[in-house]
Coordinates of C-alpha atoms and ligand atoms in Angstrom, one line a residue:
Chain A
M16 CA -60.0 121.8 286.5
A17 CA -58.2 124.6 288.6
L18 CA -62.1 126.1 289.6
D19 CA -63.0 122.8 291.0
K20 CA -60.6 124.6 293.7
T21 CA -62.6 127.7 293.5
E22 CA -65.6 126.1 294.2
G23 CA -64.5 123.9 296.2
E24 CA -63.7 127.3 298.3
A25 CA -66.9 128.2 297.5
G26 CA -68.5 126.0 299.6
G27 CA -69.2 128.5 302.2
G28 CA -73.0 126.7 303.1
H29 CA -72.6 122.9 301.9
K30 CA -69.0 121.5 301.8
G31 CA -69.3 123.4 305.3
A32 CA -71.4 121.4 306.5
P33 CA -69.1 117.4 307.5
F34 CA -66.7 120.5 309.9
A35 CA -69.7 121.8 311.6
L36 CA -70.5 118.1 312.2
A37 CA -67.2 116.6 312.9
F38 CA -66.8 119.4 315.6
G39 CA -70.5 118.1 317.5
G40 CA -72.1 120.9 315.6
G41 CA -75.7 119.1 314.5
G42 CA -77.4 121.4 316.9
I43 CA -76.6 123.9 314.9
G44 CA -79.0 124.2 312.4
S45 CA -78.9 127.2 310.7
P46 CA -76.6 128.4 307.8
F47 CA -76.6 132.0 309.7
L48 CA -75.0 130.3 312.6
R49 CA -72.9 127.8 310.7
G50 CA -71.7 131.0 309.1
L51 CA -71.1 132.9 312.4
W52 CA -69.3 129.0 313.9
R53 CA -67.2 128.9 310.0
Y54 CA -65.6 131.9 311.7
T55 CA -64.8 131.5 315.6
P56 CA -61.6 131.3 314.8
I57 CA -61.6 135.6 314.1
F58 CA -63.3 135.8 316.9
L59 CA -61.0 134.2 319.0
L60 CA -58.4 136.1 317.1
A61 CA -60.6 139.1 318.3
L62 CA -60.3 138.0 322.1
L63 CA -57.0 137.4 321.9
W64 CA -56.2 140.8 321.2
E65 CA -58.6 142.4 323.3
G66 CA -57.0 140.9 326.2
A67 CA -53.5 141.3 324.5
T68 CA -53.5 145.1 325.4
R69 CA -56.2 145.5 328.3
L70 CA -53.3 143.1 330.2
G71 CA -50.8 145.2 329.3
L72 CA -48.5 142.6 327.0
V73 CA -49.0 144.5 324.3
S74 CA -48.3 148.5 324.4
H75 CA -51.2 150.9 322.7
L76 CA -49.4 152.9 320.5
T77 CA -48.6 149.0 318.6
L78 CA -52.0 148.1 319.1
P79 CA -54.5 150.1 319.7
P80 CA -58.1 148.1 322.1
L81 CA -60.5 146.9 320.0
D82 CA -63.4 148.8 321.7
R83 CA -60.9 151.7 321.2
V84 CA -61.1 150.8 317.8
F85 CA -65.3 150.3 317.1
A86 CA -64.8 153.4 319.5
A87 CA -63.0 156.1 317.3
W88 CA -64.7 153.7 314.0
W89 CA -68.2 154.9 315.3
G90 CA -66.5 158.2 315.8
L91 CA -65.8 158.0 312.1
F92 CA -69.2 157.1 311.1
S93 CA -71.7 158.8 312.8
S94 CA -69.5 161.8 311.4
G95 CA -70.3 160.8 307.8
D96 CA -66.0 160.7 306.9
L97 CA -66.2 157.3 306.6
I98 CA -68.8 157.1 304.7
R99 CA -68.4 159.6 302.3
N100 CA -64.6 158.1 301.4
A101 CA -65.5 154.9 301.3
A102 CA -68.1 155.5 298.4
V103 CA -65.1 157.2 296.9
S104 CA -62.8 154.3 296.9
L105 CA -65.6 151.5 296.1
S106 CA -66.3 153.8 293.0
R107 CA -62.1 153.9 292.5
T108 CA -62.5 150.4 292.9
A109 CA -65.8 149.9 291.1
A110 CA -65.1 151.7 287.6
G111 CA -61.1 150.3 288.2
L112 CA -62.8 146.8 288.3
A113 CA -65.7 147.7 285.3
L114 CA -63.3 148.7 281.9
A115 CA -60.8 145.8 283.4
V116 CA -63.7 143.4 282.9
L117 CA -65.2 144.5 279.4
C118 CA -61.6 145.5 277.9
G119 CA -59.9 141.9 279.4
T120 CA -62.4 139.4 278.8
L121 CA -63.4 141.2 274.9
L122 CA -58.6 141.2 274.4
G123 CA -58.7 137.1 275.7
V124 CA -61.1 135.9 273.7
F125 CA -60.5 138.0 270.5
M126 CA -56.8 136.9 271.8
A127 CA -58.2 133.5 271.1
S128 CA -59.7 133.3 268.6
S129 CA -58.0 135.4 265.8
K130 CA -54.4 134.6 265.0
W131 CA -53.6 138.0 264.1
V132 CA -54.9 139.5 267.6
R133 CA -53.3 137.2 269.8
T134 CA -49.5 137.4 268.0
T135 CA -50.2 141.7 268.2
F136 CA -51.1 142.0 272.0
D137 CA -49.4 138.2 272.9
P138 CA -46.5 139.9 273.3
L139 CA -47.2 142.6 275.0
V140 CA -49.4 140.8 277.6
Q141 CA -46.4 139.4 278.9
A142 CA -43.8 142.4 278.7
I143 CA -46.7 144.1 281.3
Y144 CA -48.1 141.1 283.0
P145 CA -45.0 140.7 285.5
M146 CA -44.9 144.4 286.5
P147 CA -44.9 145.4 289.7
K148 CA -48.1 148.0 288.6
S149 CA -47.5 149.6 292.0
A150 CA -45.0 151.5 289.9
L151 CA -47.0 153.0 288.5
I152 CA -48.6 155.3 290.8
P153 CA -46.5 158.6 290.9
I154 CA -45.8 158.4 286.5
L155 CA -49.8 157.9 287.3
V156 CA -50.3 161.3 289.2
L157 CA -48.2 163.0 287.8
W158 CA -50.1 162.4 284.4
L159 CA -53.5 162.5 285.6
G160 CA -53.2 164.3 288.9
F161 CA -54.1 163.1 293.0
G162 CA -57.6 162.9 292.4
S163 CA -59.4 159.9 291.0
A164 CA -58.5 159.0 287.4
S165 CA -55.0 158.2 288.0
K166 CA -56.7 155.6 290.9
I167 CA -59.1 154.3 288.1
V168 CA -56.2 153.9 285.7
L169 CA -54.3 152.2 288.0
I170 CA -56.9 149.1 288.8
F171 CA -57.8 149.0 285.1
L172 CA -54.2 148.4 284.4
G173 CA -53.8 146.1 287.2
C174 CA -56.3 144.2 286.7
M175 CA -56.8 143.9 283.2
L176 CA -54.4 141.1 282.5
P177 CA -55.2 138.4 285.1
V178 CA -58.8 138.8 283.5
T179 CA -57.4 138.8 279.3
L180 CA -55.3 135.1 280.9
S181 CA -58.6 133.8 282.2
A182 CA -60.3 134.4 279.6
F183 CA -58.1 133.8 277.1
N184 CA -58.1 130.3 278.2
G185 CA -61.2 129.9 279.4
A186 CA -61.7 130.6 275.8
R187 CA -59.0 128.5 274.4
G188 CA -60.4 125.6 276.1
T189 CA -63.6 126.0 275.0
E190 CA -64.9 122.1 273.6
E191 CA -64.2 122.4 269.1
V192 CA -67.5 120.0 269.2
L193 CA -69.5 122.9 271.0
V194 CA -68.1 126.2 268.6
W195 CA -68.8 123.2 265.3
S196 CA -72.5 122.6 267.2
G197 CA -72.7 125.9 267.5
R198 CA -71.9 126.9 263.5
S199 CA -74.4 123.9 262.0
L200 CA -77.3 125.5 264.0
G201 CA -76.9 128.3 261.4
A202 CA -75.1 130.3 263.9
S203 CA -72.6 133.0 262.6
K204 CA -68.6 132.8 263.7
A205 CA -69.2 136.0 265.4
R206 CA -72.6 134.3 267.7
V207 CA -70.6 131.6 267.9
L208 CA -67.9 133.8 270.0
L209 CA -70.9 135.7 271.8
E210 CA -73.1 132.4 272.2
I211 CA -70.9 130.1 272.6
V212 CA -66.9 130.9 273.3
L213 CA -67.6 133.7 276.3
P214 CA -70.0 131.2 278.1
S215 CA -67.8 128.3 277.8
A216 CA -65.2 130.7 278.9
L217 CA -67.2 132.4 281.8
P218 CA -65.4 129.6 284.9
E219 CA -62.4 130.5 283.8
I220 CA -63.1 134.5 283.1
L221 CA -65.3 134.0 286.5
S222 CA -62.3 133.3 288.7
G223 CA -60.0 135.6 286.7
I224 CA -62.0 138.7 287.9
R225 CA -62.4 137.0 291.8
I226 CA -58.4 137.6 291.5
A227 CA -58.7 140.6 289.6
L228 CA -60.9 141.7 292.8
A229 CA -58.1 141.1 295.3
F230 CA -55.6 142.8 293.8
A231 CA -58.0 146.4 292.6
F232 CA -57.9 146.6 297.4
V233 CA -54.6 146.1 296.7
L234 CA -54.1 148.6 294.1
L235 CA -56.4 150.7 295.8
V236 CA -54.9 151.8 299.6
A237 CA -51.6 151.7 297.4
S238 CA -52.5 154.7 294.9
E239 CA -54.9 156.4 297.8
L240 CA -52.3 155.8 300.3
I241 CA -49.7 157.5 298.4
A242 CA -51.0 159.9 296.2
A243 CA -54.4 161.3 297.2
R244 CA -57.3 163.5 298.9
A245 CA -59.4 161.5 299.1
G246 CA -60.4 157.5 300.2
L247 CA -60.1 155.2 302.9
G248 CA -56.3 154.5 302.3
Y249 CA -56.4 158.7 302.6
M250 CA -58.0 157.9 305.2
I251 CA -55.7 155.4 306.4
G252 CA -51.9 157.7 306.1
W253 CA -53.6 160.3 307.5
L254 CA -54.5 159.6 310.7
G255 CA -51.4 157.2 310.2
D256 CA -49.2 160.9 310.2
G257 CA -51.6 162.7 313.0
G258 CA -50.9 159.6 315.3
V259 CA -54.3 158.9 315.5
Y260 CA -53.8 155.0 316.1
D261 CA -57.8 153.9 317.0
A262 CA -59.0 155.4 313.8
M263 CA -56.4 154.6 312.0
F264 CA -57.3 151.3 312.7
A265 CA -61.0 151.5 312.3
V266 CA -60.4 151.9 308.8
V267 CA -57.8 149.4 308.5
L268 CA -60.1 147.2 309.6
T269 CA -63.0 148.4 307.8
V270 CA -61.4 148.3 304.3
A271 CA -60.5 144.2 305.4
L272 CA -64.1 144.4 306.0
L273 CA -64.8 145.8 302.1
G274 CA -62.9 143.9 300.6
F275 CA -63.9 139.9 301.8
A276 CA -67.4 141.1 301.6
A277 CA -66.5 141.9 298.5
D278 CA -64.7 138.2 297.6
R279 CA -68.1 137.0 299.3
A280 CA -70.8 138.4 297.5
F281 CA -68.3 138.0 294.1
L282 CA -68.2 134.1 294.7
L283 CA -72.4 134.3 295.9
L284 CA -72.6 135.1 292.2
M285 CA -69.9 132.9 290.3
R286 CA -72.1 130.2 291.7
R287 CA -76.0 132.1 289.9
F288 CA -74.0 131.8 286.9
L289 CA -72.0 128.7 287.2
R290 CA -75.7 126.6 287.9
W291 CA -75.2 124.4 285.3
R292 CA -72.4 123.2 286.2
G293 CA -74.5 121.3 288.5
Chain B
M17 CA -87.4 106.5 280.6
A18 CA -87.0 103.7 277.5
A19 CA -90.7 104.1 278.8
A20 CA -90.7 107.1 277.8
I21 CA -89.8 108.0 275.3
K22 CA -93.3 108.2 273.1
T23 CA -93.8 106.0 270.2
R24 CA -96.0 109.0 268.1
S25 CA -95.5 110.2 264.7
I26 CA -94.2 114.1 265.1
E27 CA -95.8 117.0 263.1
A28 CA -93.6 119.6 263.0
F29 CA -91.8 117.5 259.8
G30 CA -94.7 118.5 257.6
G31 CA -93.8 121.3 256.8
G32 CA -90.1 119.7 256.0
E33 CA -90.9 118.2 253.0
R34 CA -89.1 118.5 250.3
G35 CA -89.4 117.4 247.5
Q36 CA -93.1 114.9 246.9
A37 CA -92.8 112.1 245.7
G38 CA -91.8 111.4 241.4
A39 CA -89.4 115.0 241.6
A40 CA -86.6 112.6 241.1
P41 CA -85.2 110.6 243.6
E42 CA -81.7 109.7 242.5
R43 CA -80.5 112.4 242.9
T44 CA -77.5 112.3 244.6
E45 CA -77.0 114.6 247.6
I46 CA -73.4 114.0 249.0
A47 CA -70.5 113.1 246.1
I48 CA -67.8 111.9 248.0
R49 CA -64.5 111.6 245.8
G50 CA -61.6 110.4 246.5
V51 CA -61.7 112.6 249.5
G52 CA -58.6 111.3 252.9
H53 CA -57.8 113.1 255.5
T54 CA -54.2 113.7 258.1
Y55 CA -54.2 115.1 260.7
R56 CA -51.1 117.2 262.2
P57 CA -51.7 116.9 265.5
A58 CA -49.2 120.2 267.3
R59 CA -47.4 117.4 268.8
G60 CA -46.6 114.1 267.5
R61 CA -46.8 112.1 264.1
P62 CA -49.1 113.0 261.4
V63 CA -52.1 109.6 261.6
K64 CA -53.6 109.9 258.6
A65 CA -57.4 108.9 259.4
L66 CA -58.7 108.9 255.6
E67 CA -57.6 107.1 252.0
T68 CA -59.4 107.8 249.1
I69 CA -62.7 107.5 249.7
S70 CA -64.9 107.9 247.1
L71 CA -68.7 106.9 247.8
E72 CA -72.3 109.1 246.0
V73 CA -75.4 109.0 248.3
K74 CA -78.7 109.9 246.8
E75 CA -80.8 112.6 247.5
R76 CA -83.4 110.7 250.8
E77 CA -80.5 107.6 251.3
F78 CA -79.6 105.7 254.4
V79 CA -76.2 104.9 254.6
A80 CA -75.2 103.9 257.0
L81 CA -70.9 104.0 257.3
L82 CA -69.7 101.0 259.9
G83 CA -65.9 100.0 261.0
P84 CA -64.7 99.0 263.3
S85 CA -63.8 102.2 266.1
G86 CA -60.5 104.4 265.1
C87 CA -61.0 103.7 262.0
G88 CA -62.2 107.5 260.3
K89 CA -66.9 107.0 260.7
S90 CA -65.9 110.3 262.7
T91 CA -63.5 111.6 260.3
L92 CA -65.4 110.8 257.0
L93 CA -69.0 112.5 259.2
Y94 CA -67.1 115.9 260.2
L95 CA -65.5 117.0 256.5
I96 CA -69.5 116.5 255.0
G97 CA -70.0 119.3 257.7
G98 CA -67.6 120.6 257.2
F99 CA -65.6 120.8 260.4
L100 CA -62.6 119.8 259.0
P101 CA -61.3 121.1 255.9
V102 CA -61.0 118.9 252.8
E103 CA -58.4 119.3 251.7
E104 CA -57.6 116.0 249.7
G105 CA -60.3 115.3 247.7
K106 CA -63.9 116.9 247.0
I107 CA -66.6 116.6 249.0
L108 CA -70.2 117.9 247.3
I109 CA -73.5 118.4 248.4
D110 CA -75.9 119.2 246.0
G111 CA -73.3 119.7 242.9
Q112 CA -71.9 122.7 244.9
P113 CA -68.4 121.8 247.7
V114 CA -68.6 122.0 251.3
A115 CA -67.8 125.3 252.7
G116 CA -68.5 125.6 256.6
P117 CA -70.5 123.7 258.7
G118 CA -74.1 125.5 257.6
P119 CA -77.8 124.4 259.3
D120 CA -78.2 122.2 255.9
R121 CA -76.0 119.1 257.2
G122 CA -77.3 118.5 261.3
I123 CA -74.6 116.7 263.1
V124 CA -75.6 114.4 266.3
F125 CA -72.2 114.0 267.7
Q126 CA -71.5 110.6 269.0
H127 CA -70.9 112.6 272.7
F128 CA -73.3 115.4 272.4
A129 CA -71.7 118.1 272.8
L130 CA -75.0 120.1 274.2
F131 CA -74.3 123.2 275.5
P132 CA -73.1 123.4 279.4
W133 CA -75.1 126.1 280.7
K134 CA -77.7 126.1 279.1
T135 CA -81.2 123.8 280.1
V136 CA -82.5 120.9 277.4
L137 CA -84.8 123.6 275.9
K138 CA -82.6 125.7 275.9
N139 CA -79.9 123.9 273.7
V140 CA -83.3 122.3 271.2
V141 CA -84.5 125.7 271.6
Y142 CA -80.9 127.4 270.0
G143 CA -81.3 126.3 266.3
L144 CA -84.8 126.8 265.9
E145 CA -84.1 131.1 266.7
K146 CA -80.9 130.8 264.4
K147 CA -83.4 129.8 261.7
G148 CA -85.5 133.0 262.9
V149 CA -88.5 131.1 263.9
A150 CA -91.3 132.9 265.9
R151 CA -90.4 132.6 270.1
E152 CA -93.7 131.4 270.7
E153 CA -93.5 128.6 267.8
R154 CA -89.8 128.2 268.6
V155 CA -91.0 126.9 271.8
R156 CA -93.3 124.8 270.9
R157 CA -91.8 123.0 268.3
A158 CA -89.2 122.4 271.0
R159 CA -90.9 121.0 273.5
E160 CA -92.1 118.6 270.9
F161 CA -89.4 117.7 269.9
I162 CA -88.2 116.8 273.9
D163 CA -91.6 115.2 273.9
L164 CA -90.5 112.9 271.3
V165 CA -87.0 112.0 272.8
G166 CA -89.1 111.1 275.9
L167 CA -87.4 114.0 277.9
S168 CA -90.7 116.0 278.8
G169 CA -90.2 117.5 282.4
F170 CA -86.3 118.0 282.1
E171 CA -86.6 120.5 280.2
D172 CA -85.9 122.7 282.4
S173 CA -82.6 120.7 283.2
Y174 CA -79.2 121.6 282.5
P175 CA -77.4 118.9 280.7
S176 CA -75.2 118.4 284.0
Q177 CA -78.0 116.4 285.8
L178 CA -79.0 113.9 282.4
S179 CA -76.7 110.8 283.2
G180 CA -75.4 109.8 279.7
G181 CA -78.7 108.4 277.5
M182 CA -80.7 111.3 278.3
K183 CA -77.8 114.2 276.2
Q184 CA -77.8 111.4 273.6
R185 CA -81.5 111.8 273.3
A186 CA -81.0 115.5 274.6
A187 CA -79.0 116.4 271.5
I188 CA -80.9 114.6 268.8
A189 CA -83.8 116.3 269.6
R190 CA -81.8 119.7 269.3
T191 CA -80.8 118.9 265.6
L192 CA -84.1 117.3 264.6
A193 CA -86.0 120.1 265.7
I194 CA -84.1 122.4 263.1
D195 CA -84.9 120.3 260.5
P196 CA -82.0 119.6 258.1
A197 CA -82.0 118.2 254.4
I198 CA -79.5 116.4 255.5
L199 CA -78.9 114.3 259.3
L200 CA -75.7 113.5 259.8
M201 CA -75.2 110.5 263.2
D202 CA -72.0 109.9 264.9
E203 CA -72.8 106.5 266.6
P204 CA -76.4 108.5 268.6
F205 CA -78.1 105.8 270.1
G206 CA -74.1 104.5 271.7
S207 CA -74.7 105.2 274.9
L208 CA -78.5 103.8 275.5
D209 CA -79.4 101.2 277.0
A210 CA -81.2 98.5 274.3
Q211 CA -84.5 99.4 275.2
T212 CA -84.5 103.0 274.5
R213 CA -82.1 102.3 271.7
S214 CA -84.4 100.0 270.1
L215 CA -87.0 102.4 270.8
M216 CA -85.2 105.3 269.1
Q217 CA -84.1 103.1 265.8
S218 CA -87.4 102.6 265.3
E219 CA -88.9 106.3 265.7
L220 CA -86.0 106.8 263.5
L221 CA -86.5 105.0 260.6
R222 CA -90.7 106.7 261.3
I223 CA -89.2 110.3 261.2
W224 CA -86.4 109.4 257.9
Q225 CA -89.7 107.6 256.3
R226 CA -92.4 110.3 257.4
S227 CA -89.3 113.6 255.9
R228 CA -87.7 111.5 253.9
K229 CA -83.9 112.8 254.6
T230 CA -80.7 111.9 253.9
V231 CA -79.3 110.3 256.7
V232 CA -75.8 109.4 256.7
F233 CA -75.4 106.9 259.9
V234 CA -72.2 106.4 261.4
T235 CA -71.7 103.2 263.9
H236 CA -69.5 100.0 265.2
D237 CA -73.3 98.5 265.3
V238 CA -73.6 95.4 262.7
Q239 CA -77.3 94.8 263.5
E240 CA -78.0 98.1 264.3
A241 CA -76.5 98.8 259.8
V242 CA -77.9 96.3 259.3
Y243 CA -81.7 96.9 261.0
L244 CA -81.7 100.8 259.4
A245 CA -80.2 101.2 256.0
E246 CA -80.5 100.6 253.1
R247 CA -76.9 100.7 252.0
I248 CA -74.3 99.7 254.1
V249 CA -70.5 100.8 253.8
V250 CA -68.3 98.4 255.3
M251 CA -64.8 100.6 256.1
S252 CA -61.5 98.6 256.6
A253 CA -59.7 99.4 259.8
R254 CA -56.9 103.1 259.8
P255 CA -56.2 104.3 257.4
G256 CA -60.4 103.8 256.4
R257 CA -61.2 103.0 253.1
V258 CA -64.3 101.5 251.4
K259 CA -63.7 98.1 251.8
E260 CA -67.8 97.3 250.7
I261 CA -70.9 99.1 249.8
L262 CA -74.1 96.4 250.8
S263 CA -77.6 97.0 249.3
V264 CA -79.8 96.0 252.1
G265 CA -83.2 96.1 250.4
L266 CA -85.0 94.6 253.4
D267 CA -87.9 95.6 254.6
R268 CA -88.0 97.9 257.8
N269 CA -92.1 97.5 258.1
D270 CA -91.5 94.0 259.1
P271 CA -92.3 93.5 262.3
G272 CA -90.7 90.7 261.9
L273 CA -88.1 91.6 260.5
L274 CA -85.0 92.0 263.4
R275 CA -86.0 87.7 263.8
S276 CA -86.6 86.7 260.1
R277 CA -84.0 84.4 258.0
P278 CA -82.3 87.6 255.9
F279 CA -81.8 89.5 258.0
A280 CA -80.0 87.3 260.5
E281 CA -78.1 86.3 256.3
M282 CA -77.6 89.7 255.8
V283 CA -76.1 90.6 260.1
D284 CA -73.6 87.8 259.5
H285 CA -72.3 88.5 256.3
V286 CA -71.3 91.7 257.2
W287 CA -70.0 90.4 260.5
S288 CA -68.1 88.6 258.0
L289 CA -66.7 91.6 256.4
V290 CA -66.2 93.8 259.4
R291 CA -64.5 91.6 261.5
S292 CA -61.8 91.1 259.9
E293 CA -61.1 94.9 259.9
A294 CA -61.9 94.5 264.0
I295 CA -58.5 92.0 264.2
R296 CA -56.6 94.3 262.0
A297 CA -57.7 97.9 264.3
E298 CA -57.2 95.0 267.4
R299 CA -53.3 94.9 266.3
G300 CA -53.2 98.2 266.0
G301 CA -54.2 98.7 262.3
G302 CA -53.0 99.5 258.9
T303 CA -50.2 101.6 259.6
Ligands
ADP428 N1 -57.9 115.4 266.7 C1 -57.3 114.7 266.0 N2 -56.0 114.3 265.7 C2 -54.8 113.0 265.4 N3 -55.7 112.3 265.2 C3 -56.5 112.2 265.8 C4 -57.5 113.5 265.7 N4 -59.1 112.6 266.1 C5 -58.6 111.0 265.1 N5 -57.8 111.2 265.3 C6 -57.6 110.1 264.6 O1 -57.7 109.7 263.3 C7 -58.1 107.9 263.8 C8 -59.4 108.1 262.9 O2 -60.6 108.8 264.8 P1 -62.1 108.7 263.9 O3 -62.6 108.9 262.9 O4 -62.9 109.4 265.2 O5 -62.7 106.9 263.7 P2 -63.5 106.1 264.6 O6 -65.0 107.2 264.5 O7 -64.2 105.5 263.2 O8 -64.0 105.9 265.7 C9 -57.5 107.2 264.5 O9 -57.2 106.9 264.9 C10 -57.7 108.5 265.8 O10 -56.5 108.5 266.9
MG429 MG1 -65.5 108.1 265.8

């Protein structure tokens, strides 16, 4: 049931339609235009930002005008700095998240299907789950250094548990008769786990991964801000320390945009995987 | 939809025939001896669903389990299927105690239990894949059974896109496709409209007569039991016990059977047995 919420949010194209109509958007035909229309509040906010700084309502030190931020962004982009650091950050996120998805799903499904695994890992999961993972940053840097390893491990640790818990809940929620069906159609217990429990837990696993994806960006930036020599978080910290605020804002906006794009892309993927839910 | 159901029998059953005529047709295939079952939910009181059930089903026999809802029909079927552990009494299949589910006992669940993430075709193919049937052959066979239940054209639909009756027919196709020696059916025609139901009933009879599977068919529909089964096991309200076992002995190939006197009399007789149990069940069963 909790998943239906996700689906509601996922209904960008579809469920956005009544909204557009209600606002006299009858003439807005293409999904692209409808999408643009949906994000109107963001454009308004941008306009407000530009206006407030231009009119001198806000100090340029607090908030550089948006056009200067764009100019700084273009500078970072064309020099290749932005792309290089973004590539570092994204590969760290991808590696940490991929590990977390793999291990989290396996652990969750096994915990649901084996009492032995459950009793072993449950106390561990319970104890680690509420812990703020960012507290581990200094320790991981101490152990693994300033490079990518400490970021990847942090993201892995922070993202694994949400995936584990959702896989566990999803797998436990597998309808008994589906498992029975599989067994009586000749599937072994291992096959049932892979071919029946896993797909029936998939909706929950995917929404767990979506939460993990958001965590991943938080942990990425936090760890790169604190101790790193590359990455977008490192750039933000470095530009901020140097007082280059328009460039710093440019990188912050880039991070925000990447996070948003990743979430949208994941939603598309999710809808594709869950087409069968009709 | 009903009109789409093919009335021809399926050829694939040729390969599944076990032992030709004359090969000891009286062998006991399912022996149920003093079986009881108590559900022990994590929360709440234990529920005694079945008590001292004893029943023998011969090879190639068609037996109906008939009784009011809640009397333990599904439970008994699950025990035979090996989905629930036999904790009281014994159930032997071909002389061997039941040890878990297996493709020798195909089951059609009351609520279909289709894999929602698989299309109709993939659902039907699944069991054939487990059986090790070659890829092209299993798709061909799956299509035949989908055709048999009148779902041609819906091969690529997901269960969520089908009506209840269509889901049920897809589930029947999936189970028939693996050609099990024993067919366990839990109110399989319960969610079909009257016309489709009667077509599926005669199709099931045709399949059974051709392949001579052993069928245990759960229903609460007296007419259906009398029409389909050779023997009817009337069960009492909860906790389910065997109240009476009746041999039907009507000629089911007689096209006028459903309108015949003996049929009506049999239905009346069975009704009188079931009615009192249904009333007891209404009043909260035997507990
Ligand atoms: N998992 C369960 N836990 C507790 N009680 C159950 C469970 N399944 C069935 N029962 C109870 O056992 C009795 C028999 O159920 P069932 O076999 O489904 O009956 P039928 O199929 O004849 O309607 C019913 O009273 C039902 O409420
Ligand atoms: Mg039932």
